[in-house]
Amino acid sequence: MGGLAGPGFVLLSWVLFSPCLFSVDGLSKVRAVNLGGWLVVEGWIKPSLFDGIPNGDMLDGTQVQLRSVVLNKYVSAANGGGSNVTVDRDVASTWETFRLWRVSENEFQLRSLGGEFLTSNSEDGLILATAREPLSTETFYIERNDESVHIKLLNGGYVQEHRTSFITASDFDFLSRHGINTVRIPVGWWITQDPFPPSPFVGGSLAALDLAFSWAQSYGLKCIIDLHAAPGSQNGMEHSASRDGSVDWPSPEYVSQTLEVIDFLATRYGGHPSLLGIELLNEPSAATVPLDVLVSYYTRGYQIVRNHSTTAYVILCQRIGNADPIELFQAGIGLSNVVVDLHYYNLFDPYFASMNSTQNIEFIYKNRAPQLQALRDTNGPLLFIGEWVNEWDVQNASQYEYQKFGRAQLDVYANATFGWSYWTLKNDRMHWDFEWNIRNKYLLFSASSLLKTPSFLLLLALGWGTCLTIMPR
């Protein structure tokens, strides 16, 4: 990520404002809100979902080290997995660290550094780190007594309630009354096996998605289905349903399974009047997903959607991490209604940690704006800011500072040729919560404000000659 542009700029001229360069399915660009934490549960969005869970500190992905109280030695998978498990290490390191896959409050599977699961050899009683897929012989029962545990071989509705109450028809009514015309709905791959998805996933997401489409039709909104969690995980993060931080998606088997998910979604919703688009994959990791694998997947996914709809937008999410935003604009994927999705946060990077409010706002105008313009100049796919938020690392910022930061983002992201989508509708963290921002006037956005056409734009030239626009307040 580049630094701030140089301090010098030149006032060029005043020009008349053109409110809309492009119409999406009769809409004056997409103004969307994400329904995060609904069908793909994210603990940080609503932490109370996990209150009172037995062994709540032993959830999926928890890293544990096991030491024998008799031998005073650590359990170790030699070379990180692939052979026998021993109890002979004085000091714990990566070979002695295992990641939990939780089956129930007392039943767990343990994954080694190399990705193999601990398994029991019933013939001689050995424990091995050799299983590629966890089944019954890879599941252990953990009896816990404070910090001590006893591990045995496994021989011997709350989420549904969340789905029915977290997002309701009244939310669609609220959005439609406040200038939002689209919802972006994250889903997980297990939706194809609803109502009985494999453990640990909980059924009911497909019925909830059907309801969302019905509500959208009732309130005049469109829907973008976003495949947020692919088989094997495309980025190792919680929201991609990685159980332990692993990224296994690039394998041909998982890519093939993901295409089947896209076919399922396109078959079911391709003809629905509320469908605006299908996002083939959310936030693939640049560190673990090769560009050629991703482009191949996107190309095949595009064709699958086209088999069921000639008009649905096919949305391609940019890789996160060290990746050039222009890479998908140059990939030549698809012939019509193709959109590239970028996610913009002034967070999650040390670069933003010490910025004050003014510097954050300047970054939007001086860095984000010219990047969007450069991507627009490629004359490639449409451009979508699929995630952004009115939050930053600034401590004790005032309401007015938040308003200016939100206004800057709305100003600049309005230049995305497809539109934008706020993350997210509801969140226990206030500034991530779109509804809270609107009701408390931290984000000054409404249907009425969208109808007002500013008289002029102020053009500024940055030090290296790129122009950006700032709408007068």
Short mmCIF file of C-alpha atoms in Angstrom, two decimals:
data_model
loop_
_atom_site.label_atom_id
_atom_site.label_comp_id
_atom_site.label_asym_id
_atom_site.label_seq_id
_atom_site.Cartn_x
_atom_site.Cartn_y
_atom_site.Cartn_z
CA MET A 1 0.00 0.00 0.00
CA GLY A 2 1.45 3.32 -1.04
CA GLY A 3 2.02 6.37 1.13
CA LEU A 4 0.03 9.56 1.10
CA ALA A 5 0.37 11.75 -1.95
CA GLY A 6 2.64 14.75 -1.79
CA PRO A 7 1.37 17.86 -0.02
CA GLY A 8 1.27 20.03 -3.14
CA PHE A 9 -1.90 20.37 -5.22
CA VAL A 10 -3.16 22.83 -7.77
CA LEU A 11 -6.69 24.23 -8.05
CA LEU A 12 -7.76 23.61 -11.63
CA SER A 13 -11.38 24.55 -12.19
CA TRP A 14 -15.05 24.19 -11.28
CA VAL A 15 -17.18 21.85 -13.36
CA LEU A 16 -20.80 20.80 -13.34
CA PHE A 17 -21.63 17.57 -11.50
CA SER A 18 -22.98 14.60 -13.42
CA PRO A 19 -24.88 12.46 -10.88
CA CYS A 20 -24.84 9.10 -12.66
CA LEU A 21 -22.62 7.61 -15.35
CA PHE A 22 -24.13 4.16 -15.35
CA SER A 23 -27.36 2.39 -14.47
CA VAL A 24 -27.40 -1.06 -12.88
CA ASP A 25 -30.56 -2.91 -13.81
CA GLY A 26 -32.54 0.32 -13.70
CA LEU A 27 -30.86 1.45 -10.48
CA SER A 28 -28.65 4.52 -10.30
CA LYS A 29 -25.71 2.39 -9.14
CA VAL A 30 -25.69 -0.07 -6.29
CA ARG A 31 -26.04 1.37 -2.78
CA ALA A 32 -25.89 -1.75 -0.66
CA VAL A 33 -25.44 -2.99 2.87
CA ASN A 34 -23.92 -6.35 3.78
CA LEU A 35 -25.91 -8.76 5.92
CA GLY A 36 -22.78 -10.00 7.67
CA GLY A 37 -22.92 -12.38 10.60
CA TRP A 38 -26.30 -13.81 9.56
CA LEU A 39 -25.92 -16.90 7.37
CA VAL A 40 -22.16 -17.03 7.95
CA VAL A 41 -21.83 -16.48 11.69
CA GLU A 42 -18.87 -14.35 12.79
CA GLY A 43 -18.29 -14.30 16.51
CA TRP A 44 -16.91 -10.75 16.61
CA ILE A 45 -20.12 -9.36 15.09
CA LYS A 46 -22.32 -10.78 17.84
CA PRO A 47 -20.12 -12.23 20.61
CA SER A 48 -23.10 -13.08 22.82
CA LEU A 49 -23.87 -15.98 20.49
CA PHE A 50 -21.04 -17.82 22.21
CA ASP A 51 -21.85 -16.83 25.80
CA GLY A 52 -22.17 -19.77 28.15
CA ILE A 53 -20.73 -22.35 25.76
CA PRO A 54 -19.08 -25.19 27.73
CA ASN A 55 -15.34 -25.19 27.09
CA GLY A 56 -15.76 -21.88 25.30
CA ASP A 57 -11.99 -21.44 25.19
CA MET A 58 -11.71 -24.63 23.13
CA LEU A 59 -13.44 -23.64 19.89
CA ASP A 60 -12.39 -24.45 16.33
CA GLY A 61 -8.82 -23.40 15.63
CA THR A 62 -7.71 -23.16 19.26
CA GLN A 63 -4.05 -24.12 19.49
CA VAL A 64 -3.23 -26.54 22.30
CA GLN A 65 -0.13 -28.24 23.62
CA LEU A 66 -0.48 -31.46 25.60
CA ARG A 67 1.94 -32.46 28.36
CA SER A 68 1.82 -35.78 30.20
CA VAL A 69 1.43 -35.27 33.94
CA VAL A 70 3.17 -38.63 34.50
CA LEU A 71 6.15 -38.28 32.16
CA ASN A 72 6.30 -34.47 32.24
CA LYS A 73 6.89 -34.61 28.47
CA TYR A 74 5.01 -32.99 25.59
CA VAL A 75 3.01 -34.87 22.97
CA SER A 76 4.76 -34.43 19.61
CA ALA A 77 4.00 -35.18 15.96
CA ALA A 78 7.44 -35.74 14.42
CA ASN A 79 8.17 -33.46 11.45
CA GLY A 80 4.84 -31.78 12.07
CA GLY A 81 2.82 -34.87 11.11
CA GLY A 82 2.84 -37.87 8.81
CA SER A 83 4.07 -40.52 11.26
CA ASN A 84 3.79 -41.67 14.87
CA VAL A 85 2.92 -39.41 17.76
CA THR A 86 5.29 -39.59 20.72
CA VAL A 87 5.37 -38.25 24.26
CA ASP A 88 9.04 -37.37 24.59
CA ARG A 89 9.62 -33.63 24.19
CA ASP A 90 10.90 -31.45 27.00
CA VAL A 91 10.01 -28.18 25.25
CA ALA A 92 6.92 -27.45 23.18
CA SER A 93 7.27 -25.92 19.72
CA THR A 94 5.39 -26.22 16.41
CA TRP A 95 5.51 -30.03 16.29
CA GLU A 96 3.94 -30.09 19.73
CA THR A 97 1.14 -27.67 18.84
CA PHE A 98 -2.21 -28.98 17.62
CA ARG A 99 -5.27 -27.15 16.32
CA LEU A 100 -8.68 -28.21 17.57
CA TRP A 101 -11.67 -29.09 15.45
CA ARG A 102 -14.60 -29.07 17.83
CA VAL A 103 -17.26 -31.77 17.35
CA SER A 104 -19.19 -31.19 20.57
CA GLU A 105 -18.49 -29.64 23.96
CA ASN A 106 -16.26 -32.58 24.89
CA GLU A 107 -15.39 -34.18 21.53
CA PHE A 108 -12.52 -32.88 19.44
CA GLN A 109 -10.28 -33.68 16.50
CA LEU A 110 -6.65 -32.56 16.66
CA ARG A 111 -4.76 -31.37 13.58
CA SER A 112 -0.99 -31.28 13.38
CA LEU A 113 1.21 -28.59 11.85
CA GLY A 114 1.36 -30.45 8.53
CA GLY A 115 -2.41 -30.77 8.28
CA GLU A 116 -2.75 -34.43 9.31
CA PHE A 117 -5.19 -35.39 12.04
CA LEU A 118 -4.35 -37.52 15.04
CA THR A 119 -5.86 -40.98 14.64
CA SER A 120 -5.93 -44.17 16.69
CA ASN A 121 -4.54 -47.45 15.39
CA SER A 122 -6.93 -49.98 16.90
CA GLU A 123 -4.59 -52.91 16.22
CA ASP A 124 -1.68 -51.85 18.40
CA GLY A 125 -3.09 -48.85 20.23
CA LEU A 126 -0.71 -46.34 18.65
CA ILE A 127 -1.68 -42.73 18.04
CA LEU A 128 -0.59 -41.49 14.62
CA ALA A 129 -0.65 -38.11 12.88
CA THR A 130 -1.50 -39.48 9.44
CA ALA A 131 -5.22 -38.96 8.70
CA ARG A 132 -6.09 -36.47 5.96
CA GLU A 133 -9.81 -36.38 6.82
CA PRO A 134 -11.21 -36.64 10.36
CA LEU A 135 -13.70 -39.47 11.03
CA SER A 136 -14.68 -41.39 14.17
CA THR A 137 -11.19 -42.82 14.73
CA GLU A 138 -9.83 -39.27 14.60
CA THR A 139 -12.25 -37.98 17.25
CA PHE A 140 -11.22 -37.84 20.89
CA TYR A 141 -13.16 -37.20 24.07
CA ILE A 142 -11.54 -34.65 26.34
CA GLU A 143 -12.37 -34.67 30.04
CA ARG A 144 -11.33 -31.40 31.60
CA ASN A 145 -10.47 -30.58 35.18
CA ASP A 146 -9.30 -26.96 35.40
CA GLU A 147 -6.09 -26.93 33.33
CA SER A 148 -5.70 -30.72 33.23
CA VAL A 149 -7.39 -32.91 30.62
CA HIS A 150 -7.92 -36.61 30.15
CA ILE A 151 -8.14 -37.66 26.49
CA LYS A 152 -10.09 -40.80 25.56
CA LEU A 153 -10.92 -42.43 22.24
CA LEU A 154 -14.44 -41.70 21.06
CA ASN A 155 -16.05 -45.11 21.43
CA GLY A 156 -18.49 -44.65 23.82
CA GLY A 157 -30.99 -24.29 18.13
CA TYR A 158 -29.22 -21.58 19.22
CA VAL A 159 -27.92 -20.58 15.75
CA GLN A 160 -31.30 -21.27 14.16
CA GLU A 161 -32.86 -18.78 16.58
CA HIS A 162 -30.18 -16.25 15.60
CA ARG A 163 -31.09 -16.68 11.93
CA THR A 164 -34.77 -16.00 12.53
CA SER A 165 -34.20 -12.92 14.71
CA PHE A 166 -30.96 -11.24 13.60
CA ILE A 167 -32.27 -10.18 10.17
CA THR A 168 -36.02 -9.76 9.58
CA ALA A 169 -38.41 -8.16 7.11
CA SER A 170 -38.31 -4.96 9.16
CA ASP A 171 -34.62 -4.59 8.32
CA PHE A 172 -35.40 -4.63 4.61
CA ASP A 173 -38.06 -2.00 5.25
CA PHE A 174 -35.51 0.15 7.12
CA LEU A 175 -32.98 -0.15 4.30
CA SER A 176 -35.48 0.70 1.58
CA ARG A 177 -36.55 3.82 3.50
CA HIS A 178 -32.97 5.01 3.90
CA GLY A 179 -31.75 4.99 0.32
CA ILE A 180 -30.38 1.44 0.11
CA ASN A 181 -31.35 -0.48 -3.02
CA THR A 182 -29.38 -3.74 -2.61
CA VAL A 183 -28.25 -6.22 0.02
CA ARG A 184 -25.07 -8.28 -0.25
CA ILE A 185 -25.70 -11.59 1.50
CA PRO A 186 -22.71 -13.72 2.58
CA VAL A 187 -23.36 -17.47 2.42
CA GLY A 188 -21.28 -20.56 3.14
CA TRP A 189 -20.71 -23.59 0.92
CA TRP A 190 -22.74 -25.83 3.25
CA ILE A 191 -25.93 -24.08 2.11
CA THR A 192 -26.08 -26.67 -0.68
CA GLN A 193 -26.63 -29.41 1.90
CA ASP A 194 -29.30 -27.63 3.87
CA PRO A 195 -31.25 -28.52 5.99
CA PHE A 196 -28.72 -31.15 7.11
CA PRO A 197 -25.22 -29.75 6.51
CA PRO A 198 -22.18 -31.60 7.86
CA SER A 199 -21.00 -30.89 11.39
CA PRO A 200 -20.23 -28.34 12.79
CA PHE A 201 -22.47 -26.30 10.49
CA VAL A 202 -26.10 -25.71 11.39
CA GLY A 203 -29.04 -26.04 9.03
CA GLY A 204 -31.49 -23.32 8.09
CA SER A 205 -29.40 -20.98 5.95
CA LEU A 206 -31.13 -21.91 2.68
CA ALA A 207 -34.60 -21.22 4.06
CA ALA A 208 -33.31 -17.90 5.42
CA LEU A 209 -31.86 -16.96 2.03
CA ASP A 210 -35.20 -17.76 0.40
CA LEU A 211 -36.84 -15.40 2.88
CA ALA A 212 -34.31 -12.68 2.09
CA PHE A 213 -35.22 -12.86 -1.59
CA SER A 214 -38.91 -12.67 -0.71
CA TRP A 215 -38.38 -9.64 1.53
CA ALA A 216 -36.22 -7.97 -1.10
CA GLN A 217 -38.98 -8.36 -3.67
CA SER A 218 -41.54 -6.94 -1.24
CA TYR A 219 -39.47 -3.85 -0.47
CA GLY A 220 -37.99 -3.23 -3.91
CA LEU A 221 -34.42 -4.27 -3.13
CA LYS A 222 -32.00 -6.40 -5.12
CA CYS A 223 -29.81 -9.21 -3.80
CA ILE A 224 -26.16 -10.07 -4.34
CA ILE A 225 -25.30 -13.59 -3.18
CA ASP A 226 -21.72 -13.59 -1.92
CA LEU A 227 -19.94 -16.94 -1.49
CA HIS A 228 -18.16 -15.90 1.69
CA ALA A 229 -16.91 -19.33 2.76
CA ALA A 230 -15.67 -21.86 0.18
CA PRO A 231 -14.85 -25.53 0.79
CA GLY A 232 -11.39 -25.74 2.33
CA SER A 233 -11.30 -21.98 3.05
CA GLN A 234 -9.89 -19.42 0.61
CA ASN A 235 -8.12 -17.24 3.20
CA GLY A 236 -7.86 -19.09 6.52
CA MET A 237 -9.98 -16.54 8.37
CA GLU A 238 -12.99 -17.09 10.59
CA HIS A 239 -15.42 -15.71 8.04
CA SER A 240 -14.28 -18.22 5.42
CA ALA A 241 -15.14 -21.05 7.84
CA SER A 242 -11.57 -22.21 8.22
CA ARG A 243 -11.66 -24.38 11.29
CA ASP A 244 -8.03 -23.86 12.22
CA GLY A 245 -6.53 -21.15 10.01
CA SER A 246 -5.62 -23.49 7.17
CA VAL A 247 -6.16 -22.53 3.51
CA ASP A 248 -6.90 -25.64 1.46
CA TRP A 249 -9.20 -24.16 -1.18
CA PRO A 250 -6.75 -23.93 -4.11
CA SER A 251 -6.77 -27.73 -4.44
CA PRO A 252 -8.59 -29.01 -7.58
CA GLU A 253 -11.02 -30.99 -5.43
CA TYR A 254 -12.15 -27.96 -3.46
CA VAL A 255 -12.29 -25.73 -6.54
CA SER A 256 -14.55 -28.30 -8.21
CA GLN A 257 -16.79 -28.42 -5.14
CA THR A 258 -16.99 -24.63 -5.14
CA LEU A 259 -18.14 -24.58 -8.75
CA GLU A 260 -20.90 -26.98 -7.73
CA VAL A 261 -21.96 -24.47 -5.07
CA ILE A 262 -22.13 -21.72 -7.69
CA ASP A 263 -24.20 -23.97 -9.94
CA PHE A 264 -26.57 -24.68 -7.05
CA LEU A 265 -27.04 -20.98 -6.29
CA ALA A 266 -27.40 -19.97 -9.94
CA THR A 267 -29.91 -22.76 -10.56
CA ARG A 268 -32.04 -21.79 -7.59
CA TYR A 269 -31.94 -18.01 -7.90
CA GLY A 270 -30.89 -17.29 -11.49
CA GLY A 271 -34.43 -16.52 -12.58
CA HIS A 272 -35.54 -14.67 -9.45
CA PRO A 273 -36.49 -11.04 -10.15
CA SER A 274 -34.59 -9.86 -7.06
CA LEU A 275 -31.25 -11.37 -8.05
CA LEU A 276 -28.76 -8.71 -9.08
CA GLY A 277 -25.57 -10.75 -9.02
CA ILE A 278 -23.55 -13.64 -7.68
CA GLU A 279 -20.11 -13.07 -6.16
CA LEU A 280 -18.04 -16.15 -6.93
CA LEU A 281 -15.68 -15.94 -3.94
CA ASN A 282 -15.03 -13.51 -1.12
CA GLU A 283 -11.51 -12.29 -0.31
CA PRO A 284 -9.24 -15.04 -1.63
CA SER A 285 -5.80 -14.69 -0.09
CA ALA A 286 -2.97 -13.50 -2.33
CA ALA A 287 -0.51 -15.37 -0.11
CA THR A 288 -2.11 -18.77 -0.68
CA VAL A 289 -4.33 -18.56 -3.78
CA PRO A 290 -2.32 -18.32 -7.04
CA LEU A 291 -3.71 -15.86 -9.57
CA ASP A 292 -3.87 -18.45 -12.36
CA VAL A 293 -5.95 -20.79 -10.18
CA LEU A 294 -8.29 -17.94 -9.29
CA VAL A 295 -8.68 -16.72 -12.88
CA SER A 296 -9.44 -20.25 -14.05
CA TYR A 297 -12.06 -20.64 -11.32
CA TYR A 298 -13.61 -17.25 -12.08
CA THR A 299 -13.76 -18.05 -15.80
CA ARG A 300 -15.59 -21.33 -15.18
CA GLY A 301 -17.81 -19.76 -12.54
CA TYR A 302 -18.79 -16.99 -14.95
CA GLN A 303 -19.93 -19.55 -17.50
CA ILE A 304 -21.94 -21.46 -14.90
CA VAL A 305 -23.84 -18.31 -13.95
CA ARG A 306 -24.41 -17.53 -17.62
CA ASN A 307 -25.92 -20.99 -18.10
CA HIS A 308 -28.73 -19.91 -15.78
CA SER A 309 -28.95 -16.15 -16.33
CA THR A 310 -27.91 -13.87 -19.16
CA THR A 311 -28.34 -10.75 -17.05
CA ALA A 312 -27.07 -11.50 -13.53
CA TYR A 313 -23.86 -9.68 -12.70
CA VAL A 314 -20.90 -11.97 -12.06
CA ILE A 315 -18.76 -10.43 -9.34
CA LEU A 316 -15.07 -11.24 -8.94
CA CYS A 317 -13.46 -10.32 -5.64
CA GLN A 318 -9.90 -9.04 -5.69
CA ARG A 319 -7.32 -11.05 -3.75
CA ILE A 320 -6.53 -9.61 -0.34
CA GLY A 321 -2.97 -9.01 0.76
CA ASN A 322 -0.09 -8.27 -1.58
CA ALA A 323 -1.95 -8.17 -4.90
CA ASP A 324 -2.25 -5.51 -7.59
CA PRO A 325 -5.85 -4.28 -7.87
CA ILE A 326 -5.53 -4.17 -11.66
CA GLU A 327 -4.85 -7.92 -12.04
CA LEU A 328 -8.50 -8.90 -12.52
CA PHE A 329 -9.17 -5.96 -14.84
CA GLN A 330 -6.55 -7.41 -17.18
CA ALA A 331 -7.65 -11.05 -16.89
CA GLY A 332 -10.31 -10.92 -19.62
CA ILE A 333 -12.91 -12.89 -17.67
CA GLY A 334 -16.37 -12.95 -19.23
CA LEU A 335 -18.00 -10.85 -21.90
CA SER A 336 -20.86 -9.04 -20.16
CA ASN A 337 -22.01 -7.84 -16.75
CA VAL A 338 -18.69 -8.56 -15.05
CA VAL A 339 -17.80 -6.70 -11.86
CA VAL A 340 -14.56 -6.55 -9.85
CA ASP A 341 -14.99 -6.13 -6.10
CA LEU A 342 -12.45 -4.24 -3.95
CA HIS A 343 -12.67 -3.97 -0.17
CA TYR A 344 -11.48 -0.72 1.38
CA TYR A 345 -10.70 -0.44 5.09
CA ASN A 346 -8.53 2.14 6.85
CA LEU A 347 -7.82 -0.68 9.29
CA PHE A 348 -5.96 -3.99 9.62
CA ASP A 349 -2.64 -2.48 8.57
CA PRO A 350 0.08 -0.77 10.65
CA TYR A 351 0.10 1.96 8.01
CA PHE A 352 -3.15 3.36 9.43
CA ALA A 353 -2.41 2.82 13.12
CA SER A 354 -0.88 6.24 13.82
CA MET A 355 -3.04 8.32 11.47
CA ASN A 356 -5.26 11.04 12.90
CA SER A 357 -8.71 11.86 11.54
CA THR A 358 -7.45 14.41 9.00
CA GLN A 359 -4.87 12.01 7.60
CA ASN A 360 -7.46 9.25 7.26
CA ILE A 361 -9.78 11.55 5.35
CA GLU A 362 -6.93 12.80 3.14
CA PHE A 363 -6.02 9.18 2.38
CA ILE A 364 -9.50 8.58 0.98
CA TYR A 365 -9.26 11.59 -1.35
CA LYS A 366 -5.59 11.38 -2.25
CA ASN A 367 -5.08 7.62 -2.51
CA ARG A 368 -8.39 5.83 -2.92
CA ALA A 369 -9.82 8.32 -5.43
CA PRO A 370 -6.95 8.18 -7.94
CA GLN A 371 -6.79 4.40 -7.64
CA LEU A 372 -10.47 4.16 -8.54
CA GLN A 373 -9.95 6.53 -11.44
CA ALA A 374 -7.01 4.51 -12.74
CA LEU A 375 -9.09 1.33 -12.64
CA ARG A 376 -11.98 3.06 -14.37
CA ASP A 377 -9.62 4.18 -17.11
CA THR A 378 -8.91 0.54 -18.03
CA ASN A 379 -12.37 0.32 -19.62
CA GLY A 380 -12.56 -3.17 -18.17
CA PRO A 381 -15.12 -4.68 -15.79
CA LEU A 382 -17.37 -2.55 -13.62
CA LEU A 383 -15.97 -1.55 -10.24
CA PHE A 384 -17.61 -2.36 -6.89
CA ILE A 385 -16.49 -1.36 -3.40
CA GLY A 386 -18.09 -4.41 -1.85
CA GLU A 387 -16.98 -3.68 1.71
CA TRP A 388 -16.18 -0.46 3.53
CA VAL A 389 -16.94 0.87 7.00
CA ASN A 390 -17.16 4.15 8.87
CA GLU A 391 -14.49 3.07 11.34
CA TRP A 392 -10.77 3.64 11.80
CA ASP A 393 -7.99 3.38 14.38
CA VAL A 394 -8.46 6.97 15.59
CA GLN A 395 -9.13 7.02 19.32
CA ASN A 396 -11.86 9.21 20.88
CA ALA A 397 -12.92 10.70 17.55
CA SER A 398 -15.87 13.08 17.65
CA GLN A 399 -19.18 12.58 15.89
CA TYR A 400 -18.23 15.37 13.48
CA GLU A 401 -14.96 13.63 12.59
CA TYR A 402 -16.85 10.41 11.90
CA GLN A 403 -19.30 12.35 9.73
CA LYS A 404 -16.45 13.81 7.68
CA PHE A 405 -14.81 10.41 7.30
CA GLY A 406 -18.07 8.84 6.20
CA ARG A 407 -18.74 11.71 3.80
CA ALA A 408 -15.30 11.33 2.25
CA GLN A 409 -15.91 7.65 1.59
CA LEU A 410 -19.38 8.25 0.17
CA ASP A 411 -17.95 10.99 -2.09
CA VAL A 412 -15.14 8.84 -3.45
CA TYR A 413 -16.85 5.46 -3.60
CA ALA A 414 -19.70 7.04 -5.56
CA ASN A 415 -17.22 6.95 -8.46
CA ALA A 416 -17.18 3.15 -8.47
CA THR A 417 -18.99 2.27 -11.69
CA PHE A 418 -21.07 -0.52 -10.14
CA GLY A 419 -21.53 0.96 -6.67
CA TRP A 420 -20.67 0.16 -3.06
CA SER A 421 -21.76 -1.92 -0.08
CA TYR A 422 -21.32 -1.02 3.62
CA TRP A 423 -20.07 -3.66 6.06
CA THR A 424 -22.38 -4.41 7.84
CA LEU A 425 -26.05 -3.91 8.74
CA LYS A 426 -25.79 -5.01 12.38
CA ASN A 427 -22.80 -5.33 14.66
CA ASP A 428 -22.22 -5.11 18.39
CA ARG A 429 -19.37 -2.70 17.57
CA MET A 430 -21.29 0.51 16.97
CA HIS A 431 -19.38 2.09 14.11
CA TRP A 432 -19.52 -1.14 12.10
CA ASP A 433 -23.31 -1.12 12.48
CA PHE A 434 -24.95 0.66 9.53
CA GLU A 435 -28.28 1.02 11.31
CA TRP A 436 -26.65 2.55 14.40
CA ASN A 437 -24.66 4.97 12.23
CA ILE A 438 -27.81 6.15 10.47
CA ARG A 439 -29.99 6.45 13.55
CA ASN A 440 -27.29 8.30 15.50
CA LYS A 441 -26.22 10.47 12.56
CA TYR A 442 -22.61 9.34 12.50
CA LEU A 443 -23.05 8.51 8.81
CA LEU A 444 -25.02 11.21 7.00
CA PHE A 445 -26.65 9.16 4.32
CA SER A 446 -30.30 9.04 3.38
CA ALA A 447 -32.60 8.63 0.42
CA SER A 448 -33.34 12.36 0.37
CA SER A 449 -29.68 13.36 0.32
CA LEU A 450 -29.10 11.22 -2.74
CA LEU A 451 -31.62 13.25 -4.72
CA LYS A 452 -29.76 16.50 -4.17
CA THR A 453 -27.36 17.19 -7.00
CA PRO A 454 -24.37 19.27 -5.88
CA SER A 455 -23.79 22.22 -8.11
CA PHE A 456 -20.09 21.82 -8.55
CA LEU A 457 -17.08 19.58 -8.04
CA LEU A 458 -13.75 20.87 -6.89
CA LEU A 459 -10.94 19.38 -8.96
CA LEU A 460 -7.59 18.98 -7.28
CA ALA A 461 -4.41 17.81 -8.96
CA LEU A 462 -2.10 15.67 -6.87
CA GLY A 463 1.66 16.00 -6.98
CA TRP A 464 1.99 13.45 -9.83
CA GLY A 465 -0.86 14.84 -11.90
CA THR A 466 -3.83 12.64 -10.96
CA CYS A 467 -7.12 14.43 -10.32
CA LEU A 468 -9.72 13.66 -7.69
CA THR A 469 -13.12 15.10 -6.84
CA ILE A 470 -14.40 16.57 -3.61
CA MET A 471 -18.11 17.29 -3.42
CA PRO A 472 -18.95 20.50 -1.52
CA ARG A 473 -20.85 20.12 1.70
#
